C-alpha cells in the first residue's frame, strides 16, 4: 500500500471546484486565507477565483505605501494580468481640528502622513509611480477616480477600502477624509490635482485603457477646468490614449469657467458612453450657468466655426450611443438641442437629478415641463433611442434656491405601492414598443407634487399643440 499524499488524497482537495467555491463563497477573508494556506492543491483550485475577486478591481490612495503596493502588483507575473480596474480614491489626511488633541507620537505620524501626501504631488512622484504601474498592467481597462468606498464587500459585510487606509487610520487614531475639507468647499482642488496626475501618468505610461471615470459623490466639489489642460509636449502621447476611450465619466465643479475641456473632449471624440455630472452644491442660478455654456459648445455642428478664438471647433462624438446628464438645473431647449445633435447614434439616455427649469408662467401655473419635453423628444428627426432612464427628476422653480418639486412615478399596475426610492426611478425600453409608446408611458406614469395629471395636450417646446394619437389623455383608466 502506497503512502498517502496529504495534498492530493485529502477529501477536501477532491471536492469539485464548483462545490468548493460554494463552500468558500461567504466565509470571511481571513478564513479564506487560511484555507488557501492549508493545502497547495486547494490554493491551486481557488487561485483564479480568489484573484478575480480581490485583484480584478483594486482601490488605492495617494500614499507611498499604497502606491508601492500597486506597483508591486503590476510587476507580479501572476496577479498583474487580473488587475483591470484601478481606482484612485481621495482618501487623505485632512485638516482636522481633532489632530491637535492627539498624543504627541500619533500627532507626529499625522504630520508625516500629511507631508508625504503633499510631497507626492509636489515632487511628481505620484505621477511617476502611477505611470510605472499603468505601463506594467497588461489588461488595464478602467482608471477610476472616486471619493467613496464601495459597500459591496459581502464576504466581510463591509466596504472596499483603499489599500493602506485602514492601517494609516489605526496608526493615527483618526479616520481619513474622502470628501472636501471643512471650510474650503468649492475652492478645494484635491480631485483636480489627482485627476491631473492620473492623466499625465497615462500619457507617460503608454497604457490604453478604454474607460476613464470620475465618480464624486461629495456635493461640494468636482473637477476644475484646469484638470483638462493638456501641455503641448504631452499632447502627442495623450492624444492616442484619449482617442481610444470608449467610456468617459466626468464630474465638474460648476464654479469654474470651462474652455480648456474643449481640447480634452475633442481628443476623446470616439467615446460611446459619455457621462456629464455637474456639481450641485450651489444655487439653481449657478447650476444653470455651466450647463447651457457647455451645451452651447457641444450642441453646435462640427462644421461650425468656434464661438471665439479660444474655443475649439465643436466635437460631434460620431459613435456616441449613451449619454448621461446629472446634477443640473437646465432649461428644456438646450437639453433637447444637445440630445438632438447626437440622436442619429444615441440609443440610451439617462437623466439623473436633473431639474427642468421652465418659465415663470409654468412655475406659477404648476405646469409640468417634462411632459412637453418628452413630447418634443419623440419628434426629433432620426432619433433611435432604445432606453430611457430617469432618476430624481425635478420641476425647477426660477429664483428659488432649492429643488422642491420632485417628480415621482406611480405604483405598478397591480396597485402595489412602491417605496419612495423606487417611485423616484423610471426605466423604459423600445424592445417591444415604439418610442412614441414609451414616451406615452412615462408621461402617463409621472406624478407631480401638486397631484395633478397632465396630458399630451400641453403646449410643446416649439409652441405647437400636442394632439397626435400617441399623446396621453386625461383619462386615468
Tab-separated table of C-alpha atoms in Angstrom:
chain	number	residue	atom	x	y	z
A	1	UNK	CA	0.000	0.000	0.000
A	2	UNK	CA	1.492	3.323	-1.068
A	3	UNK	CA	1.952	6.295	1.177
A	4	UNK	CA	-0.913	8.805	1.370
A	5	UNK	CA	-0.273	12.153	-0.290
A	6	UNK	CA	-1.760	14.690	2.137
A	7	UNK	CA	-2.122	17.225	-0.687
A	8	UNK	CA	-3.914	15.232	-3.370
A	9	UNK	CA	-5.571	12.480	-1.305
A	10	UNK	CA	-7.381	14.727	1.193
A	11	UNK	CA	-11.156	14.643	0.908
A	12	UNK	CA	-11.448	18.453	0.654
A	13	UNK	CA	-8.956	18.585	-2.209
A	14	UNK	CA	-11.092	16.091	-4.122
A	15	UNK	CA	-14.251	18.186	-3.834
A	16	UNK	CA	-15.320	19.551	-7.270
A	17	UNK	CA	-14.234	23.143	-7.813
A	18	UNK	CA	-17.838	24.337	-8.223
A	19	UNK	CA	-18.790	22.934	-4.814
A	20	UNK	CA	-15.572	24.223	-3.255
A	21	UNK	CA	-16.443	27.723	-4.426
A	22	UNK	CA	-19.883	27.490	-2.857
A	23	UNK	CA	-18.308	26.408	0.430
A	24	UNK	CA	-15.810	29.275	0.495
A	25	UNK	CA	-18.020	31.962	-1.056
A	26	UNK	CA	-19.302	33.522	2.169
A	27	UNK	CA	-16.533	32.863	4.671
A	28	UNK	CA	-14.501	35.779	5.980
A	29	UNK	CA	-11.422	36.934	4.108
A	30	UNK	CA	-9.153	35.792	6.958
A	31	UNK	CA	-10.731	32.311	6.864
A	32	UNK	CA	-10.331	32.148	3.091
A	33	UNK	CA	-6.648	32.972	3.509
A	34	UNK	CA	-6.288	30.115	5.997
A	35	UNK	CA	-7.972	27.697	3.589
A	36	UNK	CA	-5.560	28.704	0.833
A	37	UNK	CA	-2.576	28.292	3.167
A	38	UNK	CA	-3.654	24.848	4.337
A	39	UNK	CA	-3.106	22.984	1.088
A	40	UNK	CA	-1.294	23.594	-2.197
A	41	UNK	CA	-3.965	21.705	-4.091
A	42	UNK	CA	-6.716	23.907	-2.615
A	43	UNK	CA	-4.651	27.000	-3.336
A	44	UNK	CA	-4.275	25.925	-6.954
A	45	UNK	CA	-8.007	25.237	-7.326
A	46	UNK	CA	-9.075	28.507	-5.690
A	47	UNK	CA	-6.444	30.878	-7.047
A	48	UNK	CA	-8.203	32.125	-10.203
A	49	UNK	CA	-11.403	32.869	-8.313
A	50	UNK	CA	-9.506	34.482	-5.429
A	51	UNK	CA	-7.521	36.673	-7.826
A	52	UNK	CA	-10.666	37.669	-9.730
A	53	UNK	CA	-12.467	38.731	-6.532
A	54	UNK	CA	-9.610	40.581	-4.870
A	55	UNK	CA	-7.472	41.840	-7.745
A	56	UNK	CA	-9.693	42.401	-10.792
A	57	UNK	CA	-10.716	45.767	-9.298
A	58	UNK	CA	-8.454	47.331	-6.689
A	59	UNK	CA	-8.569	50.651	-4.823
A	60	UNK	CA	-5.553	52.721	-3.802
A	61	UNK	CA	-4.880	56.122	-2.242
A	62	UNK	CA	-2.255	58.834	-2.502
A	63	UNK	CA	0.368	57.420	-0.146
A	64	UNK	CA	3.751	55.830	-0.751
A	65	UNK	CA	2.713	52.533	0.845
A	66	UNK	CA	-0.496	52.265	-1.167
A	67	UNK	CA	1.095	53.251	-4.477
A	68	UNK	CA	4.061	50.945	-3.918
A	69	UNK	CA	1.610	48.086	-3.484
A	70	UNK	CA	0.038	48.993	-6.816
A	71	UNK	CA	3.484	48.957	-8.452
A	72	UNK	CA	4.284	45.602	-6.845
A	73	UNK	CA	1.040	44.061	-8.105
A	74	UNK	CA	1.720	45.380	-11.602
A	75	UNK	CA	5.094	43.585	-11.595
A	76	UNK	CA	3.719	40.320	-10.206
A	77	UNK	CA	3.680	37.859	-13.099
A	78	UNK	CA	0.590	36.019	-11.818
A	79	UNK	CA	-1.522	38.821	-10.351
A	80	UNK	CA	-0.860	41.616	-12.853
A	81	UNK	CA	-2.998	40.084	-15.658
A	82	UNK	CA	-6.019	40.052	-13.323
A	83	UNK	CA	-5.934	43.773	-12.446
A	84	UNK	CA	-8.153	45.522	-14.985
A	85	UNK	CA	-9.798	48.306	-12.951
A	86	UNK	CA	-7.581	50.664	-10.920
A	87	UNK	CA	-9.360	53.008	-8.521
A	88	UNK	CA	-7.614	56.020	-7.010
A	89	UNK	CA	-9.657	57.208	-4.050
A	90	UNK	CA	-9.468	60.658	-2.474
A	91	UNK	CA	-8.528	59.342	0.990
A	92	UNK	CA	-6.342	61.947	2.617
A	93	UNK	CA	-5.076	63.260	5.926
A	94	UNK	CA	-7.352	66.255	6.346
A	95	UNK	CA	-7.066	69.498	8.275
A	96	UNK	CA	-8.932	68.042	11.233
A	97	UNK	CA	-9.057	70.080	14.441
A	98	UNK	CA	-9.065	66.753	16.254
A	99	UNK	CA	-5.430	66.228	15.223
A	100	UNK	CA	-4.348	68.835	17.766
A	101	UNK	CA	-5.764	66.639	20.524
A	102	UNK	CA	-3.745	63.566	19.521
A	103	UNK	CA	-0.918	62.233	21.707
A	104	UNK	CA	2.491	63.508	20.644
A	105	UNK	CA	3.518	60.288	18.876
A	106	UNK	CA	0.286	59.995	16.874
A	107	UNK	CA	0.366	63.696	16.060
A	108	UNK	CA	3.841	63.258	14.541
A	109	UNK	CA	2.567	60.331	12.465
A	110	UNK	CA	-0.314	62.540	11.300
A	111	UNK	CA	2.091	65.351	10.337
A	112	UNK	CA	4.366	62.941	8.462
A	113	UNK	CA	1.452	61.382	6.554
A	114	UNK	CA	0.143	64.808	5.593
A	115	UNK	CA	3.593	65.930	4.427
A	116	UNK	CA	4.023	62.701	2.451
A	117	UNK	CA	0.817	63.283	0.515
A	118	UNK	CA	1.794	66.865	-0.280
A	119	UNK	CA	5.271	65.781	-1.411
A	120	UNK	CA	3.871	63.112	-3.730
A	121	UNK	CA	2.180	65.895	-5.677
A	122	UNK	CA	4.950	68.459	-5.423
A	123	UNK	CA	7.783	66.150	-6.489
A	124	UNK	CA	5.886	64.411	-9.293
A	125	UNK	CA	6.367	61.063	-7.559
A	126	UNK	CA	2.618	60.412	-7.692
A	127	UNK	CA	2.649	60.633	-11.481
A	128	UNK	CA	5.830	58.546	-11.755
A	129	UNK	CA	4.535	55.710	-9.570
A	130	UNK	CA	1.181	55.633	-11.353
A	131	UNK	CA	2.933	55.632	-14.740
A	132	UNK	CA	5.174	52.754	-13.663
A	133	UNK	CA	2.170	50.698	-12.604
A	134	UNK	CA	-0.014	51.566	-15.616
A	135	UNK	CA	2.787	50.626	-18.031
A	136	UNK	CA	3.186	47.170	-16.460
A	137	UNK	CA	-0.508	46.192	-16.313
A	138	UNK	CA	-1.219	44.213	-19.500
A	139	UNK	CA	-5.021	44.294	-19.272
A	140	UNK	CA	-5.698	47.721	-17.750
A	141	UNK	CA	-9.158	48.693	-18.939
A	142	UNK	CA	-10.518	51.248	-16.437
A	143	UNK	CA	-8.948	54.051	-14.428
A	144	UNK	CA	-11.342	55.425	-11.854
A	145	UNK	CA	-11.188	58.462	-9.533
A	146	UNK	CA	-13.734	58.389	-6.717
A	147	UNK	CA	-14.424	59.852	-3.282
A	148	UNK	CA	-16.271	56.950	-1.674
A	149	UNK	CA	-15.808	53.343	-0.646
A	150	UNK	CA	-17.979	50.688	-2.251
A	151	UNK	CA	-20.248	48.850	0.192
A	152	UNK	CA	-20.337	45.672	-1.893
A	153	UNK	CA	-17.878	43.633	0.163
A	154	UNK	CA	-20.402	40.946	1.051
A	155	UNK	CA	-17.803	38.497	2.306
A	156	UNK	CA	-16.982	40.642	5.355
A	157	UNK	CA	-20.165	42.749	5.488
A	158	UNK	CA	-18.045	45.819	4.969
A	159	UNK	CA	-16.705	48.213	2.384
A	160	UNK	CA	-13.821	48.022	-0.068
A	161	UNK	CA	-11.228	50.446	1.308
A	162	UNK	CA	-8.115	51.842	-0.320
A	163	UNK	CA	-5.052	49.712	0.312
A	164	UNK	CA	-3.255	51.085	3.369
A	165	UNK	CA	-6.125	53.321	4.511
A	166	UNK	CA	-7.174	51.192	7.490
A	167	UNK	CA	-3.574	50.748	8.649
A	168	UNK	CA	-2.941	54.500	8.459
A	169	UNK	CA	-6.136	55.275	10.368
A	170	UNK	CA	-5.144	52.894	13.157
A	171	UNK	CA	-1.651	54.371	13.418
A	172	UNK	CA	-3.007	57.938	13.607
A	173	UNK	CA	-6.198	57.346	15.541
A	174	UNK	CA	-8.286	59.448	13.135
A	175	UNK	CA	-10.429	58.498	10.175
A	176	UNK	CA	-9.183	59.682	6.794
A	177	UNK	CA	-11.275	62.135	4.832
A	178	UNK	CA	-12.580	61.250	1.387
A	179	UNK	CA	-14.585	64.430	0.806
A	180	UNK	CA	-13.915	68.141	0.859
A	181	UNK	CA	-12.128	69.717	3.811
A	182	UNK	CA	-14.455	71.683	6.066
A	183	UNK	CA	-14.472	75.339	5.168
A	184	UNK	CA	-12.775	75.005	1.798
A	185	UNK	CA	-15.877	73.984	-0.157
A	186	UNK	CA	-15.579	74.732	-3.857
A	187	UNK	CA	-12.035	76.095	-3.543
A	188	UNK	CA	-10.819	72.579	-2.781
A	189	UNK	CA	-8.854	71.351	-5.792
A	190	UNK	CA	-7.796	67.941	-4.471
A	191	UNK	CA	-9.746	65.888	-7.069
A	192	UNK	CA	-8.367	68.147	-9.807
A	193	UNK	CA	-4.782	67.518	-8.685
A	194	UNK	CA	-5.321	63.756	-8.533
A	195	UNK	CA	-7.020	63.693	-11.946
A	196	UNK	CA	-4.186	65.726	-13.467
A	197	UNK	CA	-1.641	63.230	-12.113
A	198	UNK	CA	-3.663	60.294	-13.462
A	199	UNK	CA	-3.947	61.759	-16.968
A	200	UNK	CA	-0.267	62.715	-17.016
A	201	UNK	CA	0.676	59.208	-15.831
A	202	UNK	CA	-1.374	57.621	-18.607
A	203	UNK	CA	0.452	59.766	-21.145
A	204	UNK	CA	3.838	58.787	-19.738
A	205	UNK	CA	2.969	55.076	-19.487
A	206	UNK	CA	1.541	54.490	-22.946
A	207	UNK	CA	-1.300	52.442	-21.423
A	208	UNK	CA	-4.501	52.151	-23.453
A	209	UNK	CA	-7.491	51.923	-21.074
A	210	UNK	CA	-10.880	52.171	-22.738
A	211	UNK	CA	-12.565	53.791	-19.725
A	212	UNK	CA	-11.829	56.821	-17.569
A	213	UNK	CA	-14.296	57.535	-14.783
A	214	UNK	CA	-14.620	60.381	-12.298
A	215	UNK	CA	-17.223	59.499	-9.668
A	216	UNK	CA	-17.512	62.191	-6.990
A	217	UNK	CA	-20.413	61.973	-4.565
A	218	UNK	CA	-19.439	64.852	-2.281
A	219	UNK	CA	-21.815	67.628	-3.244
A	220	UNK	CA	-19.215	70.315	-2.566
A	221	UNK	CA	-16.591	69.552	-5.193
A	222	UNK	CA	-15.775	68.471	-8.716
A	223	UNK	CA	-13.082	68.857	-11.361
A	224	UNK	CA	-11.951	72.371	-12.207
A	225	UNK	CA	-11.272	73.331	-15.806
A	226	UNK	CA	-7.525	73.215	-15.153
A	227	UNK	CA	-7.825	69.438	-14.821
A	228	UNK	CA	-8.298	69.251	-18.593
A	229	UNK	CA	-5.363	71.432	-19.602
A	230	UNK	CA	-3.029	69.421	-21.845
A	231	UNK	CA	0.533	70.793	-22.158
A	232	UNK	CA	1.780	70.722	-25.778
A	233	UNK	CA	4.682	68.332	-25.007
A	234	UNK	CA	2.198	65.829	-23.566
A	235	UNK	CA	-0.360	66.074	-26.375
A	236	UNK	CA	1.329	63.620	-28.825
A	237	UNK	CA	1.362	60.935	-26.122
A	238	UNK	CA	-2.064	61.658	-24.675
A	239	UNK	CA	-3.993	62.101	-27.936
A	240	UNK	CA	-3.986	58.381	-28.933
A	241	UNK	CA	-4.951	57.387	-25.376
A	242	UNK	CA	-7.981	59.683	-25.344
A	243	UNK	CA	-8.879	58.653	-28.890
A	244	UNK	CA	-9.004	55.039	-27.677
A	245	UNK	CA	-11.555	55.787	-24.950
A	246	UNK	CA	-14.992	54.212	-25.229
A	247	UNK	CA	-16.349	55.393	-21.868
A	248	UNK	CA	-15.775	58.797	-20.256
A	249	UNK	CA	-17.450	59.870	-16.995
A	250	UNK	CA	-16.784	63.382	-15.696
A	251	UNK	CA	-17.929	65.456	-12.727
A	252	UNK	CA	-17.472	69.216	-12.882
A	253	UNK	CA	-17.048	71.990	-10.370
A	254	UNK	CA	-19.602	74.415	-11.747
A	255	UNK	CA	-17.952	77.474	-10.175
A	256	UNK	CA	-15.295	77.324	-12.901
A	257	UNK	CA	-15.416	78.836	-16.390
A	258	UNK	CA	-14.846	75.904	-18.725
A	259	UNK	CA	-12.966	76.170	-22.007
A	260	UNK	CA	-9.862	74.004	-21.567
A	261	UNK	CA	-12.120	70.969	-21.529
A	262	UNK	CA	-12.818	71.543	-25.239
A	263	UNK	CA	-9.411	70.146	-26.220
A	264	UNK	CA	-9.882	67.171	-23.930
A	265	UNK	CA	-13.314	66.261	-25.306
A	266	UNK	CA	-12.161	66.784	-28.882
A	267	UNK	CA	-9.402	64.219	-28.358
A	268	UNK	CA	-11.930	61.821	-26.791
A	269	UNK	CA	-14.291	62.086	-29.759
A	270	UNK	CA	-14.653	58.294	-30.196
A	271	UNK	CA	-16.434	57.590	-26.904
A	272	UNK	CA	-19.625	55.556	-26.998
A	273	UNK	CA	-20.703	56.412	-23.436
A	274	UNK	CA	-20.394	59.975	-22.121
A	275	UNK	CA	-21.480	61.000	-18.615
A	276	UNK	CA	-21.515	64.658	-17.574
A	277	UNK	CA	-22.284	65.347	-13.913
A	278	UNK	CA	-22.477	68.939	-12.721
A	279	UNK	CA	-21.769	69.831	-9.135
A	280	UNK	CA	-24.962	70.514	-7.215
A	281	UNK	CA	-23.792	72.434	-4.163
A	282	UNK	CA	-24.729	75.942	-5.191
A	283	UNK	CA	-27.959	77.656	-6.139
A	284	UNK	CA	-30.060	76.844	-9.236
A	285	UNK	CA	-28.748	80.015	-10.894
A	286	UNK	CA	-25.179	78.697	-10.644
A	287	UNK	CA	-26.247	75.209	-11.666
A	288	UNK	CA	-27.960	76.562	-14.744
A	289	UNK	CA	-24.955	78.656	-15.772
A	290	UNK	CA	-22.472	75.934	-16.700
A	291	UNK	CA	-24.967	73.605	-18.390
A	292	UNK	CA	-26.051	75.969	-21.171
A	293	UNK	CA	-22.465	77.260	-21.598
A	294	UNK	CA	-21.093	73.777	-22.149
A	295	UNK	CA	-24.200	72.695	-24.052
A	296	UNK	CA	-23.865	75.706	-26.335
A	297	UNK	CA	-20.475	74.422	-27.428
A	298	UNK	CA	-21.417	70.738	-27.530
A	299	UNK	CA	-24.677	71.214	-29.410
A	300	UNK	CA	-23.104	73.021	-32.357
A	301	UNK	CA	-22.459	71.038	-35.563
A	302	UNK	CA	-18.833	70.091	-36.057
A	303	UNK	CA	-18.738	72.136	-39.238
A	304	UNK	CA	-19.421	75.357	-37.326
A	305	UNK	CA	-16.621	77.757	-36.552
A	306	UNK	CA	-15.618	78.243	-32.895
A	307	UNK	CA	-17.529	80.800	-30.865
A	308	UNK	CA	-14.289	82.705	-30.219
A	309	UNK	CA	-10.524	82.496	-30.701
A	310	UNK	CA	-10.030	80.405	-27.557
A	311	UNK	CA	-12.625	77.688	-28.115
A	312	UNK	CA	-12.025	74.590	-30.198
A	313	UNK	CA	-14.302	73.585	-33.047
A	314	UNK	CA	-17.350	71.709	-31.714
A	315	UNK	CA	-16.992	67.942	-31.447
A	316	UNK	CA	-19.537	65.534	-32.911
A	317	UNK	CA	-18.926	62.274	-30.992
A	318	UNK	CA	-19.883	60.232	-34.071
A	319	UNK	CA	-20.030	56.940	-32.132
A	320	UNK	CA	-21.946	58.138	-29.069
A	321	UNK	CA	-24.536	55.558	-28.007
A	322	UNK	CA	-25.206	56.507	-24.395
A	323	UNK	CA	-25.460	59.959	-22.817
A	324	UNK	CA	-25.851	60.548	-19.066
A	325	UNK	CA	-26.623	64.009	-17.698
A	326	UNK	CA	-26.730	64.546	-13.941
A	327	UNK	CA	-26.982	67.069	-11.135
A	328	UNK	CA	-28.011	70.090	-13.172
A	329	UNK	CA	-30.798	72.605	-13.473
A	330	UNK	CA	-31.362	73.479	-17.108
A	331	UNK	CA	-33.993	74.924	-19.435
A	332	UNK	CA	-35.702	72.417	-21.764
A	333	UNK	CA	-34.438	73.781	-25.083
A	334	UNK	CA	-30.643	73.498	-24.506
A	335	UNK	CA	-31.095	69.946	-23.241
A	336	UNK	CA	-33.280	68.994	-26.206
A	337	UNK	CA	-30.846	70.586	-28.680
A	338	UNK	CA	-27.962	68.631	-27.188
A	339	UNK	CA	-29.840	65.332	-27.448
A	340	UNK	CA	-30.942	66.166	-30.993
A	341	UNK	CA	-27.339	66.559	-32.137
A	342	UNK	CA	-26.466	63.025	-31.039
A	343	UNK	CA	-29.812	61.468	-31.991
A	344	UNK	CA	-28.575	59.564	-35.107
A	345	UNK	CA	-26.416	57.266	-32.941
A	346	UNK	CA	-27.871	57.768	-29.446
A	347	UNK	CA	-29.531	54.629	-28.071
A	348	UNK	CA	-29.501	55.188	-24.313
A	349	UNK	CA	-30.380	58.400	-22.439
A	350	UNK	CA	-30.048	58.680	-18.661
A	351	UNK	CA	-31.131	61.779	-16.729
A	352	UNK	CA	-30.344	61.736	-13.016
A	353	UNK	CA	-31.145	64.547	-10.599
A	354	UNK	CA	-31.944	66.901	-13.419
A	355	UNK	CA	-34.212	69.837	-12.711
A	356	UNK	CA	-36.029	71.121	-15.767
A	357	UNK	CA	-36.497	74.869	-15.309
A	358	UNK	CA	-39.259	76.309	-17.399
A	359	UNK	CA	-40.661	79.816	-17.408
A	360	UNK	CA	-42.081	81.842	-14.542
A	361	UNK	CA	-45.531	81.219	-16.007
A	362	UNK	CA	-45.129	77.459	-15.765
A	363	UNK	CA	-43.909	77.778	-12.191
A	364	UNK	CA	-46.925	79.849	-11.217
A	365	UNK	CA	-49.463	77.692	-13.041
A	366	UNK	CA	-47.817	74.442	-11.923
A	367	UNK	CA	-47.303	73.173	-15.453
A	368	UNK	CA	-45.043	70.140	-15.675
A	369	UNK	CA	-42.354	70.932	-18.302
A	370	UNK	CA	-41.268	67.278	-18.559
A	371	UNK	CA	-44.402	66.329	-20.481
A	372	UNK	CA	-43.728	68.883	-23.199
A	373	UNK	CA	-40.045	67.951	-23.208
A	374	UNK	CA	-40.707	64.264	-23.831
A	375	UNK	CA	-43.364	65.034	-26.446
A	376	UNK	CA	-40.771	67.100	-28.302
A	377	UNK	CA	-38.138	64.399	-27.833
A	378	UNK	CA	-40.152	61.777	-29.677
A	379	UNK	CA	-40.458	64.146	-32.673
A	380	UNK	CA	-36.692	64.537	-33.109
A	381	UNK	CA	-35.877	63.513	-36.670
A	382	UNK	CA	-33.844	60.332	-36.955
A	383	UNK	CA	-33.826	59.576	-33.241
A	384	UNK	CA	-33.060	55.920	-32.458
A	385	UNK	CA	-33.476	55.957	-28.683
A	386	UNK	CA	-33.944	52.477	-27.237
A	387	UNK	CA	-33.547	53.051	-23.472
A	388	UNK	CA	-34.689	55.956	-21.310
A	389	UNK	CA	-33.709	56.127	-17.632
A	390	UNK	CA	-34.925	58.756	-15.185
A	391	UNK	CA	-33.905	59.150	-11.558
A	392	UNK	CA	-34.715	62.007	-9.184
A	393	UNK	CA	-36.029	64.401	-11.809
A	394	UNK	CA	-37.441	67.739	-10.694
A	395	UNK	CA	-39.530	70.641	-11.829
A	396	UNK	CA	-37.250	73.600	-11.085
A	397	UNK	CA	-38.759	76.856	-9.913
A	398	UNK	CA	-36.964	80.011	-11.046
A	399	UNK	CA	-35.491	82.222	-8.323
A	400	UNK	CA	-36.000	79.570	-5.647
A	401	UNK	CA	-32.831	78.199	-4.084
A	402	UNK	CA	-33.967	74.623	-3.522
A	403	UNK	CA	-35.406	71.861	-5.674
A	404	UNK	CA	-38.792	71.250	-4.083
A	405	UNK	CA	-40.893	69.738	-6.830
A	406	UNK	CA	-39.799	66.118	-7.141
A	407	UNK	CA	-41.482	64.204	-9.947
A	408	UNK	CA	-42.302	60.652	-8.874
A	409	UNK	CA	-43.798	57.726	-10.765
A	410	UNK	CA	-46.968	55.898	-9.868
A	411	UNK	CA	-47.272	52.402	-8.436
A	412	UNK	CA	-47.316	49.317	-10.622
A	413	UNK	CA	-50.468	48.438	-12.486
A	414	UNK	CA	-51.394	45.823	-9.894
A	415	UNK	CA	-51.756	48.629	-7.366
A	416	UNK	CA	-48.805	47.637	-5.248
A	417	UNK	CA	-47.244	50.616	-3.546
A	418	UNK	CA	-43.555	51.158	-4.169
A	419	UNK	CA	-41.139	52.730	-1.669
A	420	UNK	CA	-40.033	56.289	-2.368
A	421	UNK	CA	-36.624	55.262	-3.720
A	422	UNK	CA	-38.387	53.089	-6.306
A	423	UNK	CA	-41.001	55.726	-7.177
A	424	UNK	CA	-38.199	58.195	-7.938
A	425	UNK	CA	-36.869	55.980	-10.747
A	426	UNK	CA	-38.319	55.089	-14.140
A	427	UNK	CA	-36.867	52.995	-16.940
A	428	UNK	CA	-38.361	52.222	-20.316
A	429	UNK	CA	-37.194	50.458	-23.456
A	430	UNK	CA	-38.387	50.179	-27.037
A	431	UNK	CA	-37.710	46.451	-27.232
A	432	UNK	CA	-41.422	45.673	-27.618
A	433	UNK	CA	-42.995	49.096	-28.123
A	434	UNK	CA	-42.379	52.170	-30.246
A	435	UNK	CA	-40.608	55.270	-28.981
A	436	UNK	CA	-43.908	57.125	-29.029
A	437	UNK	CA	-45.481	54.441	-26.846
A	438	UNK	CA	-42.580	54.594	-24.415
A	439	UNK	CA	-42.915	58.394	-24.176
A	440	UNK	CA	-46.633	57.997	-23.612
A	441	UNK	CA	-45.894	55.546	-20.817
A	442	UNK	CA	-43.523	57.866	-18.971
A	443	UNK	CA	-45.908	60.802	-19.298
A	444	UNK	CA	-48.703	58.604	-18.046
A	445	UNK	CA	-46.645	57.450	-15.061
A	446	UNK	CA	-45.482	60.850	-13.794
A	447	UNK	CA	-46.996	62.075	-10.546
A	448	UNK	CA	-46.487	65.780	-9.880
A	449	UNK	CA	-46.191	67.187	-6.360
A	450	UNK	CA	-49.421	69.126	-6.811
A	451	UNK	CA	-51.236	65.845	-7.522
A	452	UNK	CA	-52.434	66.793	-10.960
A	453	UNK	CA	-52.189	64.649	-14.064
A	454	UNK	CA	-51.097	66.297	-17.293
A	455	UNK	CA	-51.938	65.214	-20.765
A	456	UNK	CA	-50.051	65.476	-24.014
A	457	UNK	CA	-52.255	68.478	-24.828
A	458	UNK	CA	-49.711	70.739	-23.134
A	459	UNK	CA	-48.057	73.240	-25.397
A	460	UNK	CA	-44.906	71.776	-26.922
A	461	UNK	CA	-41.490	73.311	-26.692
A	462	UNK	CA	-41.814	74.622	-30.195
A	463	UNK	CA	-45.169	76.213	-29.409
A	464	UNK	CA	-47.269	73.619	-31.247
A	465	UNK	CA	-50.200	71.905	-29.605
A	466	UNK	CA	-49.663	68.215	-28.840
A	467	UNK	CA	-52.756	66.485	-30.156
A	468	UNK	CA	-51.496	63.438	-32.069
A	469	UNK	CA	-52.775	59.952	-31.359
A	470	UNK	CA	-49.784	58.947	-29.225
A	471	UNK	CA	-50.337	61.647	-26.630
A	472	UNK	CA	-51.584	60.819	-23.153
A	473	UNK	CA	-55.145	61.834	-22.341
A	474	UNK	CA	-56.516	62.949	-19.006
A	475	UNK	CA	-58.356	59.661	-18.553
A	476	UNK	CA	-56.633	57.776	-15.708
A	477	UNK	CA	-58.173	54.495	-16.756
